[in-house]
Amino acid sequence: KAGVTQTPRYLIKTRGQQVTLSCSPISGHRSVSWYQQTPGQGLQFLFEYFSETQRNKGNFPGRFSGRQFSNSRSEMNVSTLELGDSALYLCASSLEHEQFFGPGTRLTVL
Amino acid sequence: SQKIEQNSEALNIQEGKTATLTCNYTNYSPAYLQWYRQDPGRGPVFLLLIRENEKEKRKERLKVTFDTTLKQSLFHITASQPADSATYLCALVHSGGYNKLIFGAGTRLAVHP
């Protein structure tokens, strides 16, 4: 089975721009979660989608949003980028409790 | 306040010895706790899950314990190898939290030949 894929792998944006990241889960997995990883804050939960519905949300501002499509693929969007949004964004899919992480998208905001 | 803490210092051990990593939490009621391994530049990889009503779980050279009274989980790697060198993350799911994982900062393990 193919693993979780994320595109793009690397992205450079400037402050004020917006960005969309994509995640394709493992086939058959209906839950997709997003995390932000930074050296200072570690891994922090952004949100989880299950069957196209947001099931859980972390403590991030409204500039961070996501969605899930009927084929379970998910996207997250960050609007009005700030320097502090530079991070590794990880997507994880799951069938039950074990989460399978993708390689991440490294976002740099200049 | 709610906290989940792991040894912030790197753990250096000799090949063949047992590595023991600690995860403590405060003001959570975890339904279960998980351990992940992360290598530089890669996403975390799931290792073990232990539920609130379980005391111990094993998988090959790995063992995890869970003490809800002490609010602590211990993760052991026996007969450690240099290939075990990585950052190990503990993560819990609060009761009713579905798949919302709350991660500790991780402990870097270095196994020396």
PDB file of C-alpha atoms in Angstrom:
ATOM      1  CA  LYS A   1       0.000   0.000   0.000  1.00  0.00           C
ATOM      2  CA  ALA A   2       1.260   3.462  -0.827  1.00  0.00           C
ATOM      3  CA  GLY A   3       1.970   5.677   2.157  1.00  0.00           C
ATOM      4  CA  VAL A   4       0.717   9.159   2.910  1.00  0.00           C
ATOM      5  CA  THR A   5       1.855  11.627   0.305  1.00  0.00           C
ATOM      6  CA  GLN A   6       2.144  15.376   0.686  1.00  0.00           C
ATOM      7  CA  THR A   7       2.688  18.032  -1.942  1.00  0.00           C
ATOM      8  CA  PRO A   8       4.618  20.126  -2.374  1.00  0.00           C
ATOM      9  CA  ARG A   9       7.572  18.988  -0.284  1.00  0.00           C
ATOM     10  CA  TYR A  10       9.123  22.451  -0.095  1.00  0.00           C
ATOM     11  CA  LEU A  11       7.607  25.882  -0.447  1.00  0.00           C
ATOM     12  CA  ILE A  12       8.911  29.419  -0.102  1.00  0.00           C
ATOM     13  CA  LYS A  13       6.427  32.256   0.287  1.00  0.00           C
ATOM     14  CA  THR A  14       6.534  35.875   1.421  1.00  0.00           C
ATOM     15  CA  ARG A  15       4.618  37.495   4.234  1.00  0.00           C
ATOM     16  CA  GLY A  16       1.013  38.273   3.406  1.00  0.00           C
ATOM     17  CA  GLN A  17       0.667  35.559   0.780  1.00  0.00           C
ATOM     18  CA  GLN A  18      -1.488  32.496   1.157  1.00  0.00           C
ATOM     19  CA  VAL A  19      -0.600  28.855   0.650  1.00  0.00           C
ATOM     20  CA  THR A  20      -2.408  25.567   0.060  1.00  0.00           C
ATOM     21  CA  LEU A  21      -0.886  22.234   1.044  1.00  0.00           C
ATOM     22  CA  SER A  22      -2.194  18.893  -0.101  1.00  0.00           C
ATOM     23  CA  CYS A  23      -2.328  15.469   1.522  1.00  0.00           C
ATOM     24  CA  SER A  24      -3.323  12.101   0.058  1.00  0.00           C
ATOM     25  CA  PRO A  25      -4.010   9.542   2.792  1.00  0.00           C
ATOM     26  CA  ILE A  26      -3.468   5.819   2.680  1.00  0.00           C
ATOM     27  CA  SER A  27      -6.213   4.140   0.689  1.00  0.00           C
ATOM     28  CA  GLY A  28      -9.161   3.293   2.928  1.00  0.00           C
ATOM     29  CA  HIS A  29      -8.226   5.759   5.678  1.00  0.00           C
ATOM     30  CA  ARG A  30     -11.019   8.234   6.352  1.00  0.00           C
ATOM     31  CA  SER A  31      -9.356  10.283   9.065  1.00  0.00           C
ATOM     32  CA  VAL A  32      -6.775  12.907   8.129  1.00  0.00           C
ATOM     33  CA  SER A  33      -5.041  15.115  10.696  1.00  0.00           C
ATOM     34  CA  TRP A  34      -2.694  18.038  10.237  1.00  0.00           C
ATOM     35  CA  TYR A  35       0.162  19.066  12.512  1.00  0.00           C
ATOM     36  CA  GLN A  36       2.651  21.913  12.587  1.00  0.00           C
ATOM     37  CA  GLN A  37       6.193  21.171  13.745  1.00  0.00           C
ATOM     38  CA  THR A  38       8.651  23.890  14.768  1.00  0.00           C
ATOM     39  CA  PRO A  39      11.861  23.705  16.820  1.00  0.00           C
ATOM     40  CA  GLY A  40      10.350  25.929  19.520  1.00  0.00           C
ATOM     41  CA  GLN A  41       6.845  24.494  19.855  1.00  0.00           C
ATOM     42  CA  GLY A  42       7.333  20.930  18.694  1.00  0.00           C
ATOM     43  CA  LEU A  43       4.472  19.065  17.066  1.00  0.00           C
ATOM     44  CA  GLN A  44       1.144  20.834  17.458  1.00  0.00           C
ATOM     45  CA  PHE A  45      -2.249  19.601  16.309  1.00  0.00           C
ATOM     46  CA  LEU A  46      -4.011  21.786  13.775  1.00  0.00           C
ATOM     47  CA  PHE A  47      -7.209  19.895  12.873  1.00  0.00           C
ATOM     48  CA  GLU A  48      -8.665  16.507  12.006  1.00  0.00           C
ATOM     49  CA  TYR A  49     -11.106  15.633   9.262  1.00  0.00           C
ATOM     50  CA  PHE A  50     -13.220  12.523   9.087  1.00  0.00           C
ATOM     51  CA  SER A  51     -15.596  11.823   6.212  1.00  0.00           C
ATOM     52  CA  GLU A  52     -15.344  15.413   4.993  1.00  0.00           C
ATOM     53  CA  THR A  53     -16.209  16.904   8.406  1.00  0.00           C
ATOM     54  CA  GLN A  54     -13.863  18.678  10.772  1.00  0.00           C
ATOM     55  CA  ARG A  55     -13.939  16.525  13.876  1.00  0.00           C
ATOM     56  CA  ASN A  56     -11.371  18.309  15.996  1.00  0.00           C
ATOM     57  CA  LYS A  57      -9.511  21.593  15.994  1.00  0.00           C
ATOM     58  CA  GLY A  58      -6.361  22.818  17.705  1.00  0.00           C
ATOM     59  CA  ASN A  59      -5.563  26.267  19.033  1.00  0.00           C
ATOM     60  CA  PHE A  60      -4.549  28.023  15.860  1.00  0.00           C
ATOM     61  CA  PRO A  61      -5.928  31.284  14.455  1.00  0.00           C
ATOM     62  CA  GLY A  62      -8.607  31.325  11.808  1.00  0.00           C
ATOM     63  CA  ARG A  63      -5.961  31.948   9.130  1.00  0.00           C
ATOM     64  CA  PHE A  64      -5.413  28.198   9.234  1.00  0.00           C
ATOM     65  CA  SER A  65      -8.177  26.237   7.579  1.00  0.00           C
ATOM     66  CA  GLY A  66      -8.659  22.895   5.941  1.00  0.00           C
ATOM     67  CA  ARG A  67     -11.021  20.682   4.107  1.00  0.00           C
ATOM     68  CA  GLN A  68     -11.439  17.084   3.080  1.00  0.00           C
ATOM     69  CA  PHE A  69     -12.811  15.760  -0.160  1.00  0.00           C
ATOM     70  CA  SER A  70     -15.031  12.751  -0.776  1.00  0.00           C
ATOM     71  CA  ASN A  71     -11.980  10.651  -1.732  1.00  0.00           C
ATOM     72  CA  SER A  72     -10.460  11.512   1.715  1.00  0.00           C
ATOM     73  CA  ARG A  73      -7.752  13.704   0.213  1.00  0.00           C
ATOM     74  CA  SER A  74      -7.263  16.822   2.302  1.00  0.00           C
ATOM     75  CA  GLU A  75      -5.946  20.313   1.862  1.00  0.00           C
ATOM     76  CA  MET A  76      -4.940  22.930   4.362  1.00  0.00           C
ATOM     77  CA  ASN A  77      -4.750  26.609   3.662  1.00  0.00           C
ATOM     78  CA  VAL A  78      -2.907  29.356   5.462  1.00  0.00           C
ATOM     79  CA  SER A  79      -3.862  32.904   4.562  1.00  0.00           C
ATOM     80  CA  THR A  80      -1.953  36.100   5.249  1.00  0.00           C
ATOM     81  CA  LEU A  81       1.276  34.288   5.995  1.00  0.00           C
ATOM     82  CA  GLU A  82       3.453  35.453   8.883  1.00  0.00           C
ATOM     83  CA  LEU A  83       7.145  34.762   9.496  1.00  0.00           C
ATOM     84  CA  GLY A  84       6.157  32.526  12.422  1.00  0.00           C
ATOM     85  CA  ASP A  85       4.264  30.202  10.090  1.00  0.00           C
ATOM     86  CA  SER A  86       7.574  28.822   8.837  1.00  0.00           C
ATOM     87  CA  ALA A  87       7.441  25.188   9.857  1.00  0.00           C
ATOM     88  CA  LEU A  88       7.179  21.595   8.769  1.00  0.00           C
ATOM     89  CA  TYR A  89       3.509  20.777   8.125  1.00  0.00           C
ATOM     90  CA  LEU A  90       2.703  17.129   8.609  1.00  0.00           C
ATOM     91  CA  CYS A  91      -0.363  15.244   7.567  1.00  0.00           C
ATOM     92  CA  ALA A  92      -1.347  11.906   9.090  1.00  0.00           C
ATOM     93  CA  SER A  93      -4.018   9.424   8.130  1.00  0.00           C
ATOM     94  CA  SER A  94      -5.516   6.713  10.284  1.00  0.00           C
ATOM     95  CA  LEU A  95      -7.938   3.837  10.239  1.00  0.00           C
ATOM     96  CA  GLU A  96      -8.220   3.502  14.011  1.00  0.00           C
ATOM     97  CA  HIS A  97      -5.792   5.033  16.486  1.00  0.00           C
ATOM     98  CA  GLU A  98      -2.402   4.467  14.900  1.00  0.00           C
ATOM     99  CA  GLN A  99      -1.469   7.455  12.756  1.00  0.00           C
ATOM    100  CA  PHE A 100       0.598   7.232   9.599  1.00  0.00           C
ATOM    101  CA  PHE A 101       2.492  10.410   8.855  1.00  0.00           C
ATOM    102  CA  GLY A 102       3.553  11.760   5.512  1.00  0.00           C
ATOM    103  CA  PRO A 103       6.990  13.264   4.865  1.00  0.00           C
ATOM    104  CA  GLY A 104       5.720  16.797   5.448  1.00  0.00           C
ATOM    105  CA  THR A 105       5.801  20.085   3.570  1.00  0.00           C
ATOM    106  CA  ARG A 106       8.581  22.434   4.606  1.00  0.00           C
ATOM    107  CA  LEU A 107       7.174  25.970   4.417  1.00  0.00           C
ATOM    108  CA  THR A 108       9.500  28.941   4.623  1.00  0.00           C
ATOM    109  CA  VAL A 109       8.008  32.410   4.929  1.00  0.00           C
ATOM    110  CA  LEU A 110      10.315  35.303   4.033  1.00  0.00           C
TER     111      LEU A 110
ATOM    112  CA  SER B   1      -2.158  23.887  33.137  1.00  0.00           C
ATOM    113  CA  GLN B   2      -1.928  20.854  30.898  1.00  0.00           C
ATOM    114  CA  LYS B   3       1.541  19.561  30.148  1.00  0.00           C
ATOM    115  CA  ILE B   4       3.197  16.533  28.605  1.00  0.00           C
ATOM    116  CA  GLU B   5       6.922  16.347  29.307  1.00  0.00           C
ATOM    117  CA  GLN B   6       9.788  14.211  28.095  1.00  0.00           C
ATOM    118  CA  ASN B   7      13.462  14.262  29.071  1.00  0.00           C
ATOM    119  CA  SER B   8      14.754  17.328  27.273  1.00  0.00           C
ATOM    120  CA  GLU B   9      18.357  16.150  27.464  1.00  0.00           C
ATOM    121  CA  ALA B  10      19.619  13.751  24.834  1.00  0.00           C
ATOM    122  CA  LEU B  11      20.120  10.211  26.022  1.00  0.00           C
ATOM    123  CA  ASN B  12      23.451   8.638  25.136  1.00  0.00           C
ATOM    124  CA  ILE B  13      23.875   4.924  25.694  1.00  0.00           C
ATOM    125  CA  GLN B  14      26.178   2.122  24.654  1.00  0.00           C
ATOM    126  CA  GLU B  15      25.118  -0.443  22.078  1.00  0.00           C
ATOM    127  CA  GLY B  16      23.541  -3.480  23.696  1.00  0.00           C
ATOM    128  CA  LYS B  17      22.234  -1.610  26.729  1.00  0.00           C
ATOM    129  CA  THR B  18      18.596  -0.825  27.504  1.00  0.00           C
ATOM    130  CA  ALA B  19      17.384   2.691  26.778  1.00  0.00           C
ATOM    131  CA  THR B  20      14.609   4.012  29.003  1.00  0.00           C
ATOM    132  CA  LEU B  21      12.687   7.132  28.024  1.00  0.00           C
ATOM    133  CA  THR B  22      10.182   8.913  30.246  1.00  0.00           C
ATOM    134  CA  CYS B  23       6.937  10.700  29.491  1.00  0.00           C
ATOM    135  CA  ASN B  24       5.034  12.533  32.224  1.00  0.00           C
ATOM    136  CA  TYR B  25       1.740  14.331  31.870  1.00  0.00           C
ATOM    137  CA  THR B  26      -0.301  16.734  33.965  1.00  0.00           C
ATOM    138  CA  ASN B  27      -4.019  17.525  33.911  1.00  0.00           C
ATOM    139  CA  TYR B  28      -4.914  15.100  31.175  1.00  0.00           C
ATOM    140  CA  SER B  29      -7.085  12.012  31.295  1.00  0.00           C
ATOM    141  CA  PRO B  30      -5.614  10.090  28.399  1.00  0.00           C
ATOM    142  CA  ALA B  31      -7.679   7.426  26.744  1.00  0.00           C
ATOM    143  CA  TYR B  32      -4.433   6.055  25.378  1.00  0.00           C
ATOM    144  CA  LEU B  33      -0.823   6.986  24.862  1.00  0.00           C
ATOM    145  CA  GLN B  34       1.361   6.372  21.833  1.00  0.00           C
ATOM    146  CA  TRP B  35       5.083   6.384  21.110  1.00  0.00           C
ATOM    147  CA  TYR B  36       6.560   7.476  17.803  1.00  0.00           C
ATOM    148  CA  ARG B  37      10.026   7.570  16.334  1.00  0.00           C
ATOM    149  CA  GLN B  38      11.161  10.482  14.199  1.00  0.00           C
ATOM    150  CA  ASP B  39      14.293  10.681  12.096  1.00  0.00           C
ATOM    151  CA  PRO B  40      15.635  14.056  10.890  1.00  0.00           C
ATOM    152  CA  GLY B  41      13.630  15.489   8.004  1.00  0.00           C
ATOM    153  CA  ARG B  42      10.970  12.767   8.141  1.00  0.00           C
ATOM    154  CA  GLY B  43       7.508  12.323   9.588  1.00  0.00           C
ATOM    155  CA  PRO B  44       7.017  10.402  12.853  1.00  0.00           C
ATOM    156  CA  VAL B  45       6.599   6.634  12.647  1.00  0.00           C
ATOM    157  CA  PHE B  46       4.187   4.849  14.989  1.00  0.00           C
ATOM    158  CA  LEU B  47       5.757   2.342  17.386  1.00  0.00           C
ATOM    159  CA  LEU B  48       3.369   1.364  20.162  1.00  0.00           C
ATOM    160  CA  LEU B  49       0.004   2.253  21.678  1.00  0.00           C
ATOM    161  CA  ILE B  50      -1.072   1.564  25.246  1.00  0.00           C
ATOM    162  CA  ARG B  51      -4.566   2.126  26.585  1.00  0.00           C
ATOM    163  CA  GLU B  52      -5.492   3.592  29.953  1.00  0.00           C
ATOM    164  CA  ASN B  53      -6.505   0.183  31.324  1.00  0.00           C
ATOM    165  CA  GLU B  54      -3.260  -1.512  30.256  1.00  0.00           C
ATOM    166  CA  LYS B  55      -0.086  -1.618  32.334  1.00  0.00           C
ATOM    167  CA  GLU B  56       2.428  -2.864  29.792  1.00  0.00           C
ATOM    168  CA  LYS B  57       2.774  -3.567  26.068  1.00  0.00           C
ATOM    169  CA  ARG B  58       5.610  -5.244  24.178  1.00  0.00           C
ATOM    170  CA  LYS B  59       6.671  -5.451  20.571  1.00  0.00           C
ATOM    171  CA  GLU B  60       9.948  -7.167  19.734  1.00  0.00           C
ATOM    172  CA  ARG B  61      12.692  -5.174  21.556  1.00  0.00           C
ATOM    173  CA  LEU B  62      10.271  -2.427  22.613  1.00  0.00           C
ATOM    174  CA  LYS B  63       8.291  -2.207  25.821  1.00  0.00           C
ATOM    175  CA  VAL B  64       6.026   0.537  27.088  1.00  0.00           C
ATOM    176  CA  THR B  65       4.463   0.895  30.522  1.00  0.00           C
ATOM    177  CA  PHE B  66       1.636   3.163  31.575  1.00  0.00           C
ATOM    178  CA  ASP B  67       0.975   4.235  35.168  1.00  0.00           C
ATOM    179  CA  THR B  68      -2.134   6.419  35.382  1.00  0.00           C
ATOM    180  CA  THR B  69      -1.562   6.984  39.115  1.00  0.00           C
ATOM    181  CA  LEU B  70       1.928   8.384  38.567  1.00  0.00           C
ATOM    182  CA  LYS B  71       0.750   9.927  35.258  1.00  0.00           C
ATOM    183  CA  GLN B  72       3.768   8.477  33.556  1.00  0.00           C
ATOM    184  CA  SER B  73       4.730   6.236  30.657  1.00  0.00           C
ATOM    185  CA  LEU B  74       8.121   4.587  30.275  1.00  0.00           C
ATOM    186  CA  PHE B  75       9.460   3.421  26.923  1.00  0.00           C
ATOM    187  CA  HIS B  76      12.225   0.822  26.841  1.00  0.00           C
ATOM    188  CA  ILE B  77      14.422  -0.362  23.975  1.00  0.00           C
ATOM    189  CA  THR B  78      16.345  -3.472  24.932  1.00  0.00           C
ATOM    190  CA  ALA B  79      19.596  -4.583  23.253  1.00  0.00           C
ATOM    191  CA  SER B  80      19.831  -1.149  21.647  1.00  0.00           C
ATOM    192  CA  GLN B  81      21.578  -0.694  18.318  1.00  0.00           C
ATOM    193  CA  PRO B  82      23.056   2.376  16.586  1.00  0.00           C
ATOM    194  CA  ALA B  83      20.121   2.166  14.154  1.00  0.00           C
ATOM    195  CA  ASP B  84      17.819   2.980  17.100  1.00  0.00           C
ATOM    196  CA  SER B  85      19.315   6.487  17.249  1.00  0.00           C
ATOM    197  CA  ALA B  86      16.466   8.934  16.624  1.00  0.00           C
ATOM    198  CA  THR B  87      14.054  11.242  18.435  1.00  0.00           C
ATOM    199  CA  TYR B  88      11.291   9.455  20.311  1.00  0.00           C
ATOM    200  CA  LEU B  89       7.995  11.215  20.858  1.00  0.00           C
ATOM    201  CA  CYS B  90       5.227  10.341  23.238  1.00  0.00           C
ATOM    202  CA  ALA B  91       1.719  11.468  22.422  1.00  0.00           C
ATOM    203  CA  LEU B  92      -1.550  11.128  24.229  1.00  0.00           C
ATOM    204  CA  VAL B  93      -5.164  11.364  23.233  1.00  0.00           C
ATOM    205  CA  HIS B  94      -7.371  13.002  25.812  1.00  0.00           C
ATOM    206  CA  SER B  95     -10.649  11.186  26.453  1.00  0.00           C
ATOM    207  CA  GLY B  96     -13.075  12.121  23.704  1.00  0.00           C
ATOM    208  CA  GLY B  97     -10.310  13.595  21.596  1.00  0.00           C
ATOM    209  CA  TYR B  98     -10.731  11.235  18.636  1.00  0.00           C
ATOM    210  CA  ASN B  99      -7.367  11.357  16.841  1.00  0.00           C
ATOM    211  CA  LYS B 100      -6.128  14.641  18.311  1.00  0.00           C
ATOM    212  CA  LEU B 101      -2.619  13.703  19.375  1.00  0.00           C
ATOM    213  CA  ILE B 102      -0.915  15.903  21.963  1.00  0.00           C
ATOM    214  CA  PHE B 103       2.822  15.438  21.641  1.00  0.00           C
ATOM    215  CA  GLY B 104       5.692  15.796  24.037  1.00  0.00           C
ATOM    216  CA  ALA B 105       8.807  17.608  22.841  1.00  0.00           C
ATOM    217  CA  GLY B 106      10.634  14.336  22.241  1.00  0.00           C
ATOM    218  CA  THR B 107      13.836  12.796  23.553  1.00  0.00           C
ATOM    219  CA  ARG B 108      16.832  12.357  21.282  1.00  0.00           C
ATOM    220  CA  LEU B 109      18.468   8.971  21.713  1.00  0.00           C
ATOM    221  CA  ALA B 110      22.008   8.295  20.526  1.00  0.00           C
ATOM    222  CA  VAL B 111      23.266   4.704  20.658  1.00  0.00           C
ATOM    223  CA  HIS B 112      27.038   4.460  20.388  1.00  0.00           C
ATOM    224  CA  PRO B 113      28.871   1.382  19.073  1.00  0.00           C
TER     225      PRO B 113
END
